[in-house]
mmCIF file with all atom_site columns, C-alpha atoms in Angstrom:
data_model
loop_
_atom_site.group_PDB
_atom_site.id
_atom_site.type_symbol
_atom_site.label_atom_id
_atom_site.label_alt_id
_atom_site.label_comp_id
_atom_site.label_asym_id
_atom_site.label_entity_id
_atom_site.label_seq_id
_atom_site.pdbx_PDB_ins_code
_atom_site.Cartn_x
_atom_site.Cartn_y
_atom_site.Cartn_z
_atom_site.occupancy
_atom_site.B_iso_or_equiv
_atom_site.pdbx_formal_charge
_atom_site.auth_seq_id
_atom_site.auth_comp_id
_atom_site.auth_asym_id
_atom_site.auth_atom_id
_atom_site.pdbx_PDB_model_num
ATOM 1   C CA . MET Y 1 1   ? 112.704 111.373 85.201  1.00 40.00 ? 77  MET Y CA 1
ATOM 2   C CA . ASP Y 1 2   ? 110.831 113.009 82.337  1.00 42.00 ? 78  ASP Y CA 1
ATOM 3   C CA . ASN Y 1 3   ? 109.062 115.997 83.870  1.00 42.00 ? 79  ASN Y CA 1
ATOM 4   C CA . THR Y 1 4   ? 106.682 116.442 80.956  1.00 44.00 ? 80  THR Y CA 1
ATOM 5   C CA . LEU Y 1 5   ? 103.491 117.808 82.473  1.00 48.00 ? 81  LEU Y CA 1
ATOM 6   C CA . LEU Y 1 6   ? 100.282 116.054 81.547  1.00 68.00 ? 82  LEU Y CA 1
ATOM 7   C CA . ASP Y 1 7   ? 96.654  116.072 82.467  1.00 81.00 ? 83  ASP Y CA 1
ATOM 8   C CA . LEU Y 1 8   ? 95.599  113.483 85.002  1.00 83.00 ? 84  LEU Y CA 1
ATOM 9   C CA . PRO Y 1 9   ? 94.294  110.307 83.351  1.00 80.00 ? 85  PRO Y CA 1
ATOM 10  C CA . ALA Y 1 10  ? 90.533  109.877 83.505  1.00 85.00 ? 86  ALA Y CA 1
ATOM 11  C CA . PRO Y 1 11  ? 89.541  107.892 86.621  1.00 89.00 ? 87  PRO Y CA 1
ATOM 12  C CA . LEU Y 1 12  ? 87.036  105.832 84.614  1.00 88.00 ? 88  LEU Y CA 1
ATOM 13  C CA . SER Y 1 13  ? 86.948  104.735 80.995  1.00 85.00 ? 89  SER Y CA 1
ATOM 14  C CA . ARG Y 1 14  ? 84.537  102.837 78.790  1.00 87.00 ? 90  ARG Y CA 1
ATOM 15  C CA . SER Y 1 15  ? 86.072  99.789  77.135  1.00 85.00 ? 91  SER Y CA 1
ATOM 16  C CA . GLN Y 1 16  ? 85.013  96.813  75.079  1.00 86.00 ? 92  GLN Y CA 1
ATOM 17  C CA . VAL Y 1 17  ? 85.436  93.560  77.006  1.00 83.00 ? 93  VAL Y CA 1
ATOM 18  C CA . LEU Y 1 18  ? 85.334  90.084  75.472  1.00 83.00 ? 94  LEU Y CA 1
ATOM 19  C CA . ARG Y 1 19  ? 83.189  87.867  77.661  1.00 80.00 ? 95  ARG Y CA 1
ATOM 20  C CA . GLN Y 1 20  ? 84.124  84.185  77.647  1.00 78.00 ? 96  GLN Y CA 1
ATOM 21  C CA . PRO Y 1 21  ? 82.985  81.496  76.922  1.00 78.00 ? 97  PRO Y CA 1
ATOM 22  C CA . GLU Y 1 22  ? 80.127  83.136  74.984  1.00 82.00 ? 98  GLU Y CA 1
ATOM 23  C CA . GLY Y 1 23  ? 82.517  85.270  72.933  1.00 82.00 ? 99  GLY Y CA 1
ATOM 24  C CA . LEU Y 1 24  ? 80.330  88.364  73.423  1.00 86.00 ? 100 LEU Y CA 1
ATOM 25  C CA . LEU Y 1 25  ? 81.892  91.797  73.070  1.00 88.00 ? 101 LEU Y CA 1
ATOM 26  C CA . LEU Y 1 26  ? 80.349  93.965  75.782  1.00 87.00 ? 102 LEU Y CA 1
ATOM 27  C CA . GLY Y 1 27  ? 80.837  97.530  76.948  1.00 87.00 ? 103 GLY Y CA 1
ATOM 28  C CA . ASP Y 1 28  ? 82.132  97.979  80.478  1.00 87.00 ? 104 ASP Y CA 1
ATOM 29  C CA . THR Y 1 29  ? 83.410  100.755 82.704  1.00 87.00 ? 105 THR Y CA 1
ATOM 30  C CA . LEU Y 1 30  ? 86.921  100.273 84.061  1.00 84.00 ? 106 LEU Y CA 1
ATOM 31  C CA . ALA Y 1 31  ? 88.684  102.173 86.830  1.00 88.00 ? 107 ALA Y CA 1
ATOM 32  C CA . ALA Y 1 32  ? 92.133  103.542 86.012  1.00 86.00 ? 108 ALA Y CA 1
ATOM 33  C CA . GLU Y 1 33  ? 95.058  102.961 88.333  1.00 89.00 ? 109 GLU Y CA 1
ATOM 34  C CA . VAL Y 1 34  ? 98.350  104.860 88.165  1.00 89.00 ? 110 VAL Y CA 1
ATOM 35  C CA . PRO Y 1 35  ? 101.520 105.021 90.282  1.00 89.00 ? 111 PRO Y CA 1
ATOM 36  C CA . VAL Y 1 36  ? 101.217 107.861 92.801  1.00 92.00 ? 112 VAL Y CA 1
ATOM 37  C CA . ALA Y 1 37  ? 104.358 109.085 94.570  1.00 92.00 ? 113 ALA Y CA 1
ATOM 38  C CA . LEU Y 1 38  ? 103.796 110.739 97.942  1.00 94.00 ? 114 LEU Y CA 1
ATOM 39  C CA . VAL Y 1 39  ? 106.443 113.439 98.394  1.00 95.00 ? 115 VAL Y CA 1
ATOM 40  C CA . PHE Y 1 40  ? 106.889 115.174 101.757 1.00 96.00 ? 116 PHE Y CA 1
ATOM 41  C CA . ASN Y 1 41  ? 108.864 118.442 101.787 1.00 96.00 ? 117 ASN Y CA 1
ATOM 42  C CA . GLY Y 1 42  ? 110.586 117.438 98.548  1.00 94.00 ? 118 GLY Y CA 1
ATOM 43  C CA . ILE Y 1 43  ? 111.528 113.893 99.682  1.00 91.00 ? 119 ILE Y CA 1
ATOM 44  C CA . SER Y 1 44  ? 109.719 110.994 98.027  1.00 89.00 ? 120 SER Y CA 1
ATOM 45  C CA . HIS Y 1 45  ? 108.410 108.653 100.731 1.00 90.00 ? 121 HIS Y CA 1
ATOM 46  C CA . ALA Y 1 46  ? 106.249 106.005 99.046  1.00 88.00 ? 122 ALA Y CA 1
ATOM 47  C CA . VAL Y 1 47  ? 104.621 105.037 95.768  1.00 89.00 ? 123 VAL Y CA 1
ATOM 48  C CA . MET Y 1 48  ? 101.142 103.554 95.775  1.00 88.00 ? 124 MET Y CA 1
ATOM 49  C CA . MET Y 1 49  ? 98.728  102.538 93.031  1.00 89.00 ? 125 MET Y CA 1
ATOM 50  C CA . ALA Y 1 50  ? 95.570  104.641 93.054  1.00 92.00 ? 126 ALA Y CA 1
ATOM 51  C CA . THR Y 1 51  ? 92.721  105.800 90.874  1.00 92.00 ? 127 THR Y CA 1
ATOM 52  C CA . PRO Y 1 52  ? 93.652  109.329 89.728  1.00 91.00 ? 128 PRO Y CA 1
ATOM 53  C CA . GLN Y 1 53  ? 90.757  111.042 91.471  1.00 92.00 ? 129 GLN Y CA 1
ATOM 54  C CA . ASP Y 1 54  ? 90.602  112.823 94.835  1.00 94.00 ? 130 ASP Y CA 1
ATOM 55  C CA . LEU Y 1 55  ? 94.375  112.456 95.198  1.00 95.00 ? 131 LEU Y CA 1
ATOM 56  C CA . GLU Y 1 56  ? 94.546  115.307 97.692  1.00 96.00 ? 132 GLU Y CA 1
ATOM 57  C CA . ALA Y 1 57  ? 92.259  113.373 100.043 1.00 96.00 ? 133 ALA Y CA 1
ATOM 58  C CA . PHE Y 1 58  ? 94.193  110.153 99.359  1.00 96.00 ? 134 PHE Y CA 1
ATOM 59  C CA . ALA Y 1 59  ? 97.539  111.767 100.250 1.00 97.00 ? 135 ALA Y CA 1
ATOM 60  C CA . LEU Y 1 60  ? 96.236  113.540 103.335 1.00 97.00 ? 136 LEU Y CA 1
ATOM 61  C CA . GLY Y 1 61  ? 94.471  110.369 104.534 1.00 96.00 ? 137 GLY Y CA 1
ATOM 62  C CA . PHE Y 1 62  ? 97.679  108.362 104.032 1.00 95.00 ? 138 PHE Y CA 1
ATOM 63  C CA . ALA Y 1 63  ? 99.740  110.915 105.959 1.00 96.00 ? 139 ALA Y CA 1
ATOM 64  C CA . LEU Y 1 64  ? 97.258  110.961 108.840 1.00 96.00 ? 140 LEU Y CA 1
ATOM 65  C CA . SER Y 1 65  ? 96.696  107.197 109.045 1.00 95.00 ? 141 SER Y CA 1
ATOM 66  C CA . GLU Y 1 66  ? 100.455 106.495 108.903 1.00 92.00 ? 142 GLU Y CA 1
ATOM 67  C CA . GLY Y 1 67  ? 101.117 108.970 111.713 1.00 94.00 ? 143 GLY Y CA 1
ATOM 68  C CA . ILE Y 1 68  ? 103.192 111.258 109.513 1.00 95.00 ? 144 ILE Y CA 1
ATOM 69  C CA . LEU Y 1 69  ? 100.834 114.130 110.373 1.00 96.00 ? 145 LEU Y CA 1
ATOM 70  C CA . ASP Y 1 70  ? 99.128  114.608 113.717 1.00 96.00 ? 146 ASP Y CA 1
ATOM 71  C CA . SER Y 1 71  ? 96.329  116.665 112.198 1.00 96.00 ? 147 SER Y CA 1
ATOM 72  C CA . PRO Y 1 72  ? 95.387  118.189 108.828 1.00 96.00 ? 148 PRO Y CA 1
ATOM 73  C CA . ALA Y 1 73  ? 96.739  121.514 110.145 1.00 97.00 ? 149 ALA Y CA 1
ATOM 74  C CA . ASP Y 1 74  ? 100.273 120.036 109.922 1.00 97.00 ? 150 ASP Y CA 1
ATOM 75  C CA . CYS Y 1 75  ? 99.929  120.089 106.109 1.00 97.00 ? 151 CYS Y CA 1
ATOM 76  C CA . TYR Y 1 76  ? 100.705 123.596 104.861 1.00 97.00 ? 152 TYR Y CA 1
ATOM 77  C CA . GLY Y 1 77  ? 100.243 122.912 101.165 1.00 96.00 ? 153 GLY Y CA 1
ATOM 78  C CA . LEU Y 1 78  ? 99.428  120.124 98.747  1.00 96.00 ? 154 LEU Y CA 1
ATOM 79  C CA . GLU Y 1 79  ? 100.016 119.942 94.982  1.00 96.00 ? 155 GLU Y CA 1
ATOM 80  C CA . VAL Y 1 80  ? 99.168  117.183 92.502  1.00 94.00 ? 156 VAL Y CA 1
ATOM 81  C CA . GLU Y 1 81  ? 101.677 116.912 89.643  1.00 92.00 ? 157 GLU Y CA 1
ATOM 82  C CA . PRO Y 1 82  ? 100.899 114.633 86.668  1.00 90.00 ? 158 PRO Y CA 1
ATOM 83  C CA . LEU Y 1 83  ? 104.110 113.178 85.176  1.00 87.00 ? 159 LEU Y CA 1
ATOM 84  C CA . LEU Y 1 84  ? 105.268 110.921 82.398  1.00 79.00 ? 160 LEU Y CA 1
ATOM 85  C CA . GLU Y 1 85  ? 107.768 108.341 83.701  1.00 75.00 ? 161 GLU Y CA 1
ATOM 86  C CA . GLN Y 1 86  ? 109.179 105.744 81.276  1.00 71.00 ? 162 GLN Y CA 1
ATOM 87  C CA . ALA Y 1 87  ? 106.221 106.531 78.938  1.00 72.00 ? 163 ALA Y CA 1
ATOM 88  C CA . VAL Y 1 88  ? 103.746 105.709 81.736  1.00 78.00 ? 164 VAL Y CA 1
ATOM 89  C CA . ALA Y 1 89  ? 101.367 108.264 83.233  1.00 83.00 ? 165 ALA Y CA 1
ATOM 90  C CA . CYS Y 1 90  ? 102.263 108.780 86.907  1.00 87.00 ? 166 CYS Y CA 1
ATOM 91  C CA . VAL Y 1 91  ? 101.409 111.320 89.576  1.00 91.00 ? 167 VAL Y CA 1
ATOM 92  C CA . ALA Y 1 92  ? 103.481 112.953 92.298  1.00 93.00 ? 168 ALA Y CA 1
ATOM 93  C CA . VAL Y 1 93  ? 101.545 114.450 95.213  1.00 96.00 ? 169 VAL Y CA 1
ATOM 94  C CA . HIS Y 1 94  ? 103.701 117.025 97.010  1.00 97.00 ? 170 HIS Y CA 1
ATOM 95  C CA . LEU Y 1 95  ? 102.844 117.810 100.619 1.00 97.00 ? 171 LEU Y CA 1
ATOM 96  C CA . ASP Y 1 96  ? 104.478 120.658 102.539 1.00 98.00 ? 172 ASP Y CA 1
ATOM 97  C CA . ILE Y 1 97  ? 104.384 119.582 106.169 1.00 97.00 ? 173 ILE Y CA 1
ATOM 98  C CA . SER Y 1 98  ? 105.463 121.058 109.497 1.00 97.00 ? 174 SER Y CA 1
ATOM 99  C CA . ALA Y 1 99  ? 109.138 120.802 110.482 1.00 96.00 ? 175 ALA Y CA 1
ATOM 100 C CA . ARG Y 1 100 ? 108.155 118.743 113.561 1.00 96.00 ? 176 ARG Y CA 1
ATOM 101 C CA . CYS Y 1 101 ? 106.321 116.133 111.480 1.00 96.00 ? 177 CYS Y CA 1
ATOM 102 C CA . PHE Y 1 102 ? 109.045 116.073 108.830 1.00 95.00 ? 178 PHE Y CA 1
ATOM 103 C CA . ALA Y 1 103 ? 111.770 115.494 111.447 1.00 94.00 ? 179 ALA Y CA 1
ATOM 104 C CA . ARG Y 1 104 ? 109.770 112.586 112.856 1.00 92.00 ? 180 ARG Y CA 1
ATOM 105 C CA . LEU Y 1 105 ? 109.265 111.153 109.337 1.00 91.00 ? 181 LEU Y CA 1
ATOM 106 C CA . LYS Y 1 106 ? 113.005 111.338 108.566 1.00 88.00 ? 182 LYS Y CA 1
ATOM 107 C CA . ALA Y 1 107 ? 113.795 109.605 111.860 1.00 87.00 ? 183 ALA Y CA 1
ATOM 108 C CA . ARG Y 1 108 ? 111.605 106.618 111.041 1.00 82.00 ? 184 ARG Y CA 1
ATOM 109 C CA . ARG Y 1 109 ? 112.257 106.101 107.324 1.00 70.00 ? 185 ARG Y CA 1
ATOM 110 C CA . ARG Y 1 110 ? 110.843 102.786 106.262 1.00 54.00 ? 186 ARG Y CA 1
ATOM 111 C CA . SER Y 1 111 ? 110.286 100.516 103.322 1.00 50.00 ? 187 SER Y CA 1
ATOM 112 C CA . LEU Y 1 112 ? 106.750 99.524  102.422 1.00 49.00 ? 188 LEU Y CA 1
ATOM 113 C CA . ALA Y 1 113 ? 107.620 97.400  99.390  1.00 49.00 ? 189 ALA Y CA 1
ATOM 114 C CA . GLY Y 1 114 ? 106.240 93.913  99.719  1.00 51.00 ? 190 GLY Y CA 1
ATOM 115 C CA . PRO Y 1 115 ? 106.809 90.593  97.925  1.00 49.00 ? 191 PRO Y CA 1
ATOM 116 C CA . THR Y 1 116 ? 103.143 90.248  96.908  1.00 48.00 ? 192 THR Y CA 1
ATOM 117 C CA . GLY Y 1 117 ? 100.704 92.247  94.840  1.00 54.00 ? 193 GLY Y CA 1
ATOM 118 C CA . CYS Y 1 118 ? 101.748 94.432  91.952  1.00 60.00 ? 194 CYS Y CA 1
ATOM 119 C CA . GLY Y 1 119 ? 105.324 94.914  93.182  1.00 55.00 ? 195 GLY Y CA 1
ATOM 120 C CA . LEU Y 1 120 ? 105.001 98.682  92.879  1.00 60.00 ? 196 LEU Y CA 1
ATOM 121 C CA . CYS Y 1 121 ? 103.262 99.797  96.053  1.00 57.00 ? 197 CYS Y CA 1
ATOM 122 C CA . GLY Y 1 122 ? 105.561 101.006 98.746  1.00 56.00 ? 198 GLY Y CA 1
ATOM 123 C CA . HIS Y 1 123 ? 108.645 101.856 96.703  1.00 56.00 ? 199 HIS Y CA 1
ATOM 124 C CA . GLU Y 1 124 ? 110.161 105.126 97.857  1.00 55.00 ? 200 GLU Y CA 1
ATOM 125 C CA . SER Y 1 125 ? 110.089 106.928 94.512  1.00 59.00 ? 201 SER Y CA 1
ATOM 126 C CA . LEU Y 1 126 ? 109.012 106.707 90.903  1.00 60.00 ? 202 LEU Y CA 1
ATOM 127 C CA . ASP Y 1 127 ? 112.709 106.464 89.950  1.00 62.00 ? 203 ASP Y CA 1
ATOM 128 C CA . ALA Y 1 128 ? 112.890 103.054 91.666  1.00 59.00 ? 204 ALA Y CA 1
ATOM 129 C CA . LEU Y 1 129 ? 110.241 101.515 89.407  1.00 59.00 ? 205 LEU Y CA 1
ATOM 130 C CA . ASP Y 1 130 ? 110.738 99.324  86.365  1.00 60.00 ? 206 ASP Y CA 1
ATOM 131 C CA . LEU Y 1 131 ? 107.720 100.376 84.315  1.00 61.00 ? 207 LEU Y CA 1
ATOM 132 C CA . THR Y 1 132 ? 108.885 98.688  81.113  1.00 67.00 ? 208 THR Y CA 1
ATOM 133 C CA . PRO Y 1 133 ? 108.865 94.937  81.804  1.00 68.00 ? 209 PRO Y CA 1
ATOM 134 C CA . PRO Y 1 134 ? 109.729 92.492  78.995  1.00 75.00 ? 210 PRO Y CA 1
ATOM 135 C CA . PRO Y 1 135 ? 106.768 91.488  76.817  1.00 79.00 ? 211 PRO Y CA 1
ATOM 136 C CA . MET Y 1 136 ? 104.869 88.365  77.764  1.00 79.00 ? 212 MET Y CA 1
ATOM 137 C CA . ALA Y 1 137 ? 105.154 85.401  75.400  1.00 83.00 ? 213 ALA Y CA 1
ATOM 138 C CA . PRO Y 1 138 ? 102.056 84.792  73.254  1.00 81.00 ? 214 PRO Y CA 1
ATOM 139 C CA . GLN Y 1 139 ? 99.574  82.396  74.843  1.00 78.00 ? 215 GLN Y CA 1
ATOM 140 C CA . THR Y 1 140 ? 97.602  79.743  72.959  1.00 76.00 ? 216 THR Y CA 1
ATOM 141 C CA . TRP Y 1 141 ? 94.377  80.863  74.555  1.00 73.00 ? 217 TRP Y CA 1
#
């Protein structure tokens, strides 16, 4: 993993979008989405796609809704770390959690990766991702 520190990507960007069938070039606002690794006490647990904004709330909400934490008080610290992985902007969110919650998490390790969607969500770590797929063949359209 390339641990080059970066700034978080902007959550929103203005882009030119070609509207079909009129062929009009219009301005539009697009939401960014980046791989976000959720790391508990130094162990990567899951990677999800998320807009790079309010990642502290995203990580804490994930930990609470998945039953990793019983309450926000079980999280002793939280750090957002922008990374560059295979030339792609990524984020690792590190949570320091209570020993009781961490022991429970280790006992129920799971795999969230699913056969549908982007194919990224749910992998255990950023290292498990193939972020450089082969180029798509040119299309006639």
